[in-house]
């Protein structure tokens, strides 16, 4: 049965609104994934710089370490520029920190040749660091893998997502069981307190002796 002609425009508007909402949600999800990728890579790069800085804090800078110093300088400049862009997007009047602008901050980037050399090595360093982190996670859950060969470890690393999913489900199951046990214990405690009989004590005195008689619901002391 066809819808009345007076309802068709409303139905069309409803369908259009649903389609627009679906596209907006899809676009928002895609933007979130894109942001997470960029943010994850940025955090890993900062970890690389920090680990290198602390491990070689007492040593002099060498040609090998030039990669890390160039990377650190790029990250610092990028973060400063990002912060200034966020501040400039606000409705408040913002004239820059100490009169600085994004263009002036970007001038602090390393020379072009150092940037080229750093970018050529960046992918391999990033993959090596990520693999190291993955091996650390694998050996945490399966310590017996620590002394395995590189080939066997690589095979196990390919199954790391399944391992983490299983561990997450196990942790959620244990958390739910603990919550149920706490609730059950609270109920049992409340029940025990509510049904516990109140004892009555009767005291009697005789000239010759004193004794105490304990019954189910009363205590007599004579």
PDB file of C-alpha atoms in Angstrom:
ATOM      1  CA  UNK A   1       0.000   0.000   0.000  1.00  0.00           C
ATOM      2  CA  UNK A   2       1.484   3.302  -1.085  1.00  0.00           C
ATOM      3  CA  UNK A   3       1.882   6.130   1.389  1.00  0.00           C
ATOM      4  CA  UNK A   4      -0.516   9.085   1.088  1.00  0.00           C
ATOM      5  CA  UNK A   5       0.744  11.912  -1.064  1.00  0.00           C
ATOM      6  CA  UNK A   6       0.762  14.307   1.896  1.00  0.00           C
ATOM      7  CA  UNK A   7       3.258  12.089   3.765  1.00  0.00           C
ATOM      8  CA  UNK A   8       5.683  11.526   0.915  1.00  0.00           C
ATOM      9  CA  UNK A   9       7.635  14.811   1.364  1.00  0.00           C
ATOM     10  CA  UNK A  10       8.081  14.070   5.069  1.00  0.00           C
ATOM     11  CA  UNK A  11       9.258  10.528   4.351  1.00  0.00           C
ATOM     12  CA  UNK A  12      11.695  11.843   1.761  1.00  0.00           C
ATOM     13  CA  UNK A  13      13.085  14.365   4.268  1.00  0.00           C
ATOM     14  CA  UNK A  14      13.441  11.633   6.887  1.00  0.00           C
ATOM     15  CA  UNK A  15      15.330   9.345   4.499  1.00  0.00           C
ATOM     16  CA  UNK A  16      17.564  12.213   3.427  1.00  0.00           C
ATOM     17  CA  UNK A  17      18.306  13.111   7.039  1.00  0.00           C
ATOM     18  CA  UNK A  18      19.218   9.514   7.863  1.00  0.00           C
ATOM     19  CA  UNK A  19      21.526   9.357   4.850  1.00  0.00           C
ATOM     20  CA  UNK A  20      23.223  12.620   5.845  1.00  0.00           C
ATOM     21  CA  UNK A  21      23.632  11.371   9.415  1.00  0.00           C
ATOM     22  CA  UNK A  22      25.177   8.129   8.179  1.00  0.00           C
ATOM     23  CA  UNK A  23      27.640  10.012   5.954  1.00  0.00           C
ATOM     24  CA  UNK A  24      28.546  12.354   8.803  1.00  0.00           C
ATOM     25  CA  UNK A  25      29.193   9.432  11.168  1.00  0.00           C
ATOM     26  CA  UNK A  26      31.271   7.678   8.525  1.00  0.00           C
ATOM     27  CA  UNK A  27      33.325  10.807   7.904  1.00  0.00           C
ATOM     28  CA  UNK A  28      33.823  11.354  11.643  1.00  0.00           C
ATOM     29  CA  UNK A  29      34.978   7.760  12.058  1.00  0.00           C
ATOM     30  CA  UNK A  30      37.442   8.141   9.185  1.00  0.00           C
ATOM     31  CA  UNK A  31      38.811  11.360  10.681  1.00  0.00           C
ATOM     32  CA  UNK A  32      39.251   9.698  14.072  1.00  0.00           C
ATOM     33  CA  UNK A  33      41.176   6.819  12.522  1.00  0.00           C
ATOM     34  CA  UNK A  34      43.375   9.251  10.623  1.00  0.00           C
ATOM     35  CA  UNK A  35      44.074  11.225  13.807  1.00  0.00           C
ATOM     36  CA  UNK A  36      44.857   8.043  15.742  1.00  0.00           C
ATOM     37  CA  UNK A  37      47.368   6.939  13.107  1.00  0.00           C
ATOM     38  CA  UNK A  38      49.165  10.281  13.145  1.00  0.00           C
ATOM     39  CA  UNK A  39      49.082  10.522  16.944  1.00  0.00           C
ATOM     40  CA  UNK A  40      50.352   6.952  17.368  1.00  0.00           C
ATOM     41  CA  UNK A  41      53.291   7.533  15.036  1.00  0.00           C
ATOM     42  CA  UNK A  42      54.069  10.831  16.748  1.00  0.00           C
ATOM     43  CA  UNK A  43      54.135   9.196  20.189  1.00  0.00           C
ATOM     44  CA  UNK A  44      56.369   6.380  18.981  1.00  0.00           C
ATOM     45  CA  UNK A  45      58.796   8.894  17.485  1.00  0.00           C
ATOM     46  CA  UNK A  46      58.920  10.753  20.807  1.00  0.00           C
ATOM     47  CA  UNK A  47      59.644   7.452  22.564  1.00  0.00           C
ATOM     48  CA  UNK A  48      62.537   6.830  20.190  1.00  0.00           C
ATOM     49  CA  UNK A  49      64.005  10.252  20.928  1.00  0.00           C
ATOM     50  CA  UNK A  50      63.568   9.924  24.693  1.00  0.00           C
ATOM     51  CA  UNK A  51      65.089   6.452  24.884  1.00  0.00           C
ATOM     52  CA  UNK A  52      68.086   7.543  22.851  1.00  0.00           C
ATOM     53  CA  UNK A  53      68.538  10.715  24.883  1.00  0.00           C
ATOM     54  CA  UNK A  54      68.544   8.880  28.225  1.00  0.00           C
ATOM     55  CA  UNK A  55      70.728   6.014  27.024  1.00  0.00           C
ATOM     56  CA  UNK A  56      73.369   8.375  25.616  1.00  0.00           C
ATOM     57  CA  UNK A  57      73.041  11.299  28.003  1.00  0.00           C
ATOM     58  CA  UNK A  58      76.669  11.133  29.087  1.00  0.00           C
ATOM     59  CA  UNK A  59      78.213  10.576  25.670  1.00  0.00           C
ATOM     60  CA  UNK A  60      79.131  13.134  23.050  1.00  0.00           C
ATOM     61  CA  UNK A  61      77.056  13.606  19.917  1.00  0.00           C
ATOM     62  CA  UNK A  62      78.294  11.518  16.987  1.00  0.00           C
ATOM     63  CA  UNK A  63      77.361  11.346  13.345  1.00  0.00           C
ATOM     64  CA  UNK A  64      75.164   8.334  14.146  1.00  0.00           C
ATOM     65  CA  UNK A  65      73.248  10.368  16.720  1.00  0.00           C
ATOM     66  CA  UNK A  66      72.616  13.187  14.257  1.00  0.00           C
ATOM     67  CA  UNK A  67      69.501  11.366  13.110  1.00  0.00           C
ATOM     68  CA  UNK A  68      67.973  11.536  16.586  1.00  0.00           C
ATOM     69  CA  UNK A  69      68.838  15.184  17.160  1.00  0.00           C
ATOM     70  CA  UNK A  70      67.322  16.114  13.795  1.00  0.00           C
ATOM     71  CA  UNK A  71      64.200  14.088  14.576  1.00  0.00           C
ATOM     72  CA  UNK A  72      63.859  15.698  18.000  1.00  0.00           C
ATOM     73  CA  UNK A  73      64.203  19.181  16.544  1.00  0.00           C
ATOM     74  CA  UNK A  74      61.508  18.453  13.943  1.00  0.00           C
ATOM     75  CA  UNK A  75      59.130  17.121  16.600  1.00  0.00           C
ATOM     76  CA  UNK A  76      59.646  20.147  18.817  1.00  0.00           C
ATOM     77  CA  UNK A  77      59.041  22.598  15.981  1.00  0.00           C
ATOM     78  CA  UNK A  78      55.957  20.697  14.821  1.00  0.00           C
ATOM     79  CA  UNK A  79      54.487  20.646  18.308  1.00  0.00           C
ATOM     80  CA  UNK A  80      55.082  24.367  18.805  1.00  0.00           C
ATOM     81  CA  UNK A  81      53.452  25.188  15.481  1.00  0.00           C
ATOM     82  CA  UNK A  82      50.495  22.932  16.295  1.00  0.00           C
ATOM     83  CA  UNK A  83      49.994  24.608  19.651  1.00  0.00           C
ATOM     84  CA  UNK A  84      50.115  28.045  18.083  1.00  0.00           C
ATOM     85  CA  UNK A  85      47.560  27.015  15.464  1.00  0.00           C
ATOM     86  CA  UNK A  86      45.202  25.741  18.161  1.00  0.00           C
ATOM     87  CA  UNK A  87      45.550  28.994  20.070  1.00  0.00           C
ATOM     88  CA  UNK A  88      44.918  31.083  16.967  1.00  0.00           C
ATOM     89  CA  UNK A  89      41.693  29.166  16.256  1.00  0.00           C
ATOM     90  CA  UNK A  90      40.161  30.316  19.533  1.00  0.00           C
ATOM     91  CA  UNK A  91      37.924  33.357  19.713  1.00  0.00           C
ATOM     92  CA  UNK A  92      40.287  35.115  22.087  1.00  0.00           C
ATOM     93  CA  UNK A  93      42.684  37.752  20.873  1.00  0.00           C
ATOM     94  CA  UNK A  94      46.012  35.947  20.569  1.00  0.00           C
ATOM     95  CA  UNK A  95      49.088  37.775  19.406  1.00  0.00           C
ATOM     96  CA  UNK A  96      51.498  34.864  19.847  1.00  0.00           C
ATOM     97  CA  UNK A  97      53.754  33.792  22.670  1.00  0.00           C
ATOM     98  CA  UNK A  98      56.542  36.373  23.047  1.00  0.00           C
ATOM     99  CA  UNK A  99      55.451  37.782  19.715  1.00  0.00           C
ATOM    100  CA  UNK A 100      56.336  34.565  17.844  1.00  0.00           C
ATOM    101  CA  UNK A 101      54.460  33.353  14.794  1.00  0.00           C
ATOM    102  CA  UNK A 102      54.218  29.936  13.198  1.00  0.00           C
ATOM    103  CA  UNK A 103      56.369  31.120  10.289  1.00  0.00           C
ATOM    104  CA  UNK A 104      59.171  32.237  12.615  1.00  0.00           C
ATOM    105  CA  UNK A 105      59.041  28.971  14.552  1.00  0.00           C
ATOM    106  CA  UNK A 106      59.267  26.929  11.347  1.00  0.00           C
ATOM    107  CA  UNK A 107      62.562  28.647  10.587  1.00  0.00           C
ATOM    108  CA  UNK A 108      64.057  26.585  13.399  1.00  0.00           C
ATOM    109  CA  UNK A 109      63.759  23.426  11.332  1.00  0.00           C
ATOM    110  CA  UNK A 110      67.055  21.629  10.582  1.00  0.00           C
ATOM    111  CA  UNK A 111      68.845  22.214   7.267  1.00  0.00           C
ATOM    112  CA  UNK A 112      67.356  20.586   4.189  1.00  0.00           C
ATOM    113  CA  UNK A 113      70.168  18.039   3.808  1.00  0.00           C
ATOM    114  CA  UNK A 114      69.740  16.835   7.384  1.00  0.00           C
ATOM    115  CA  UNK A 115      66.001  16.504   6.828  1.00  0.00           C
ATOM    116  CA  UNK A 116      66.561  14.380   3.737  1.00  0.00           C
ATOM    117  CA  UNK A 117      68.968  12.067   5.558  1.00  0.00           C
ATOM    118  CA  UNK A 118      66.633  11.779   8.520  1.00  0.00           C
ATOM    119  CA  UNK A 119      63.615  10.901   6.346  1.00  0.00           C
ATOM    120  CA  UNK A 120      65.596   8.212   4.529  1.00  0.00           C
ATOM    121  CA  UNK A 121      66.292   6.442   7.803  1.00  0.00           C
ATOM    122  CA  UNK A 122      63.008   7.210   9.552  1.00  0.00           C
ATOM    123  CA  UNK A 123      60.963   4.253   8.259  1.00  0.00           C
ATOM    124  CA  UNK A 124      63.510   1.627   9.246  1.00  0.00           C
ATOM    125  CA  UNK A 125      63.975   3.143  12.712  1.00  0.00           C
ATOM    126  CA  UNK A 126      60.225   3.304  13.237  1.00  0.00           C
ATOM    127  CA  UNK A 127      59.712  -0.320  12.194  1.00  0.00           C
ATOM    128  CA  UNK A 128      62.598  -1.482  14.366  1.00  0.00           C
ATOM    129  CA  UNK A 129      61.202   0.317  17.403  1.00  0.00           C
ATOM    130  CA  UNK A 130      57.688  -1.037  16.837  1.00  0.00           C
ATOM    131  CA  UNK A 131      59.056  -4.564  16.485  1.00  0.00           C
ATOM    132  CA  UNK A 132      60.963  -4.159  19.733  1.00  0.00           C
ATOM    133  CA  UNK A 133      57.790  -3.078  21.501  1.00  0.00           C
ATOM    134  CA  UNK A 134      55.857  -5.998  19.998  1.00  0.00           C
ATOM    135  CA  UNK A 135      58.521  -8.473  21.152  1.00  0.00           C
ATOM    136  CA  UNK A 136      58.331  -6.972  24.642  1.00  0.00           C
ATOM    137  CA  UNK A 137      54.561  -7.476  24.728  1.00  0.00           C
ATOM    138  CA  UNK A 138      54.879 -11.038  23.410  1.00  0.00           C
ATOM    139  CA  UNK A 139      57.498 -12.071  25.974  1.00  0.00           C
ATOM    140  CA  UNK A 140      55.440 -10.481  28.747  1.00  0.00           C
ATOM    141  CA  UNK A 141      52.495 -12.792  28.047  1.00  0.00           C
ATOM    142  CA  UNK A 142      54.672 -15.718  26.939  1.00  0.00           C
ATOM    143  CA  UNK A 143      58.066 -15.537  28.695  1.00  0.00           C
ATOM    144  CA  UNK A 144      59.173 -18.799  27.080  1.00  0.00           C
ATOM    145  CA  UNK A 145      59.422 -16.991  23.721  1.00  0.00           C
ATOM    146  CA  UNK A 146      62.291 -14.809  24.906  1.00  0.00           C
ATOM    147  CA  UNK A 147      65.027 -17.305  23.967  1.00  0.00           C
ATOM    148  CA  UNK A 148      63.496 -18.443  20.692  1.00  0.00           C
ATOM    149  CA  UNK A 149      65.075 -17.855  17.314  1.00  0.00           C
ATOM    150  CA  UNK A 150      64.264 -14.809  15.231  1.00  0.00           C
ATOM    151  CA  UNK A 151      62.242 -16.874  12.764  1.00  0.00           C
ATOM    152  CA  UNK A 152      59.998 -18.491  15.364  1.00  0.00           C
ATOM    153  CA  UNK A 153      59.529 -15.185  17.118  1.00  0.00           C
ATOM    154  CA  UNK A 154      58.456 -13.538  13.870  1.00  0.00           C
ATOM    155  CA  UNK A 155      55.831 -16.242  13.377  1.00  0.00           C
ATOM    156  CA  UNK A 156      54.501 -15.649  16.872  1.00  0.00           C
ATOM    157  CA  UNK A 157      54.468 -11.884  16.320  1.00  0.00           C
ATOM    158  CA  UNK A 158      52.126 -12.371  13.379  1.00  0.00           C
ATOM    159  CA  UNK A 159      49.612 -13.866  15.842  1.00  0.00           C
ATOM    160  CA  UNK A 160      50.050 -11.149  18.458  1.00  0.00           C
ATOM    161  CA  UNK A 161      46.708  -9.401  17.678  1.00  0.00           C
ATOM    162  CA  UNK A 162      44.816 -12.644  18.346  1.00  0.00           C
ATOM    163  CA  UNK A 163      46.754 -13.127  21.575  1.00  0.00           C
ATOM    164  CA  UNK A 164      45.927  -9.625  22.792  1.00  0.00           C
ATOM    165  CA  UNK A 165      42.245 -10.045  21.888  1.00  0.00           C
ATOM    166  CA  UNK A 166      42.119 -13.292  23.869  1.00  0.00           C
ATOM    167  CA  UNK A 167      43.840 -11.681  26.861  1.00  0.00           C
ATOM    168  CA  UNK A 168      41.443  -8.744  26.765  1.00  0.00           C
ATOM    169  CA  UNK A 169      38.418 -11.048  26.717  1.00  0.00           C
ATOM    170  CA  UNK A 170      39.889 -13.084  29.584  1.00  0.00           C
ATOM    171  CA  UNK A 171      40.502  -9.943  31.622  1.00  0.00           C
ATOM    172  CA  UNK A 172      36.950  -8.723  30.984  1.00  0.00           C
ATOM    173  CA  UNK A 173      35.572 -12.119  32.008  1.00  0.00           C
ATOM    174  CA  UNK A 174      37.579 -12.131  35.242  1.00  0.00           C
ATOM    175  CA  UNK A 175      36.468  -8.577  36.001  1.00  0.00           C
ATOM    176  CA  UNK A 176      32.837  -9.548  35.522  1.00  0.00           C
ATOM    177  CA  UNK A 177      33.242 -12.626  37.745  1.00  0.00           C
ATOM    178  CA  UNK A 178      34.864 -10.538  40.463  1.00  0.00           C
ATOM    179  CA  UNK A 179      32.012  -8.045  40.266  1.00  0.00           C
ATOM    180  CA  UNK A 180      29.483 -10.879  40.599  1.00  0.00           C
ATOM    181  CA  UNK A 181      31.369 -12.347  43.561  1.00  0.00           C
ATOM    182  CA  UNK A 182      31.435  -8.978  45.330  1.00  0.00           C
ATOM    183  CA  UNK A 183      27.689  -8.562  44.784  1.00  0.00           C
ATOM    184  CA  UNK A 184      27.001 -12.095  46.046  1.00  0.00           C
ATOM    185  CA  UNK A 185      29.158 -11.543  49.124  1.00  0.00           C
ATOM    186  CA  UNK A 186      27.353  -8.300  49.926  1.00  0.00           C
ATOM    187  CA  UNK A 187      23.986 -10.024  49.625  1.00  0.00           C
ATOM    188  CA  UNK A 188      25.074 -12.903  51.848  1.00  0.00           C
ATOM    189  CA  UNK A 189      26.421 -10.489  54.449  1.00  0.00           C
ATOM    190  CA  UNK A 190      23.184  -8.502  54.426  1.00  0.00           C
ATOM    191  CA  UNK A 191      21.143 -11.710  54.728  1.00  0.00           C
ATOM    192  CA  UNK A 192      23.207 -13.012  57.629  1.00  0.00           C
ATOM    193  CA  UNK A 193      22.876  -9.734  59.495  1.00  0.00           C
ATOM    194  CA  UNK A 194      19.119  -9.492  58.916  1.00  0.00           C
ATOM    195  CA  UNK A 195      18.205 -13.074  60.021  1.00  0.00           C
ATOM    196  CA  UNK A 196      20.575 -13.367  62.988  1.00  0.00           C
ATOM    197  CA  UNK A 197      18.391 -13.915  66.129  1.00  0.00           C
ATOM    198  CA  UNK A 198      18.680 -11.443  68.940  1.00  0.00           C
ATOM    199  CA  UNK A 199      19.704 -13.072  72.161  1.00  0.00           C
ATOM    200  CA  UNK A 200      17.946 -12.176  75.410  1.00  0.00           C
ATOM    201  CA  UNK A 201      19.859 -12.319  78.645  1.00  0.00           C
ATOM    202  CA  UNK A 202      18.108 -13.120  81.927  1.00  0.00           C
ATOM    203  CA  UNK A 203      20.070 -12.675  85.110  1.00  0.00           C
ATOM    204  CA  UNK A 204      19.078 -14.533  88.254  1.00  0.00           C
ATOM    205  CA  UNK A 205      20.858 -14.553  91.561  1.00  0.00           C
ATOM    206  CA  UNK A 206      20.893 -17.281  94.155  1.00  0.00           C
ATOM    207  CA  UNK A 207      22.618 -17.122  97.490  1.00  0.00           C
ATOM    208  CA  UNK A 208      24.730 -20.186  96.836  1.00  0.00           C
ATOM    209  CA  UNK A 209      25.916 -20.183  93.174  1.00  0.00           C
ATOM    210  CA  UNK A 210      25.965 -18.487  89.814  1.00  0.00           C
ATOM    211  CA  UNK A 211      25.610 -20.284  86.512  1.00  0.00           C
ATOM    212  CA  UNK A 212      24.861 -19.331  82.902  1.00  0.00           C
ATOM    213  CA  UNK A 213      22.483 -21.199  80.650  1.00  0.00           C
ATOM    214  CA  UNK A 214      22.657 -20.477  76.882  1.00  0.00           C
ATOM    215  CA  UNK A 215      19.648 -21.472  74.808  1.00  0.00           C
ATOM    216  CA  UNK A 216      18.876 -20.826  71.178  1.00  0.00           C
ATOM    217  CA  UNK A 217      17.348 -17.423  71.646  1.00  0.00           C
ATOM    218  CA  UNK A 218      18.131 -16.533  75.238  1.00  0.00           C
ATOM    219  CA  UNK A 219      20.808 -16.658  77.870  1.00  0.00           C
ATOM    220  CA  UNK A 220      20.022 -17.146  81.526  1.00  0.00           C
ATOM    221  CA  UNK A 221      22.520 -16.278  84.242  1.00  0.00           C
ATOM    222  CA  UNK A 222      21.624 -17.443  87.692  1.00  0.00           C
TER     223      UNK A 222
END
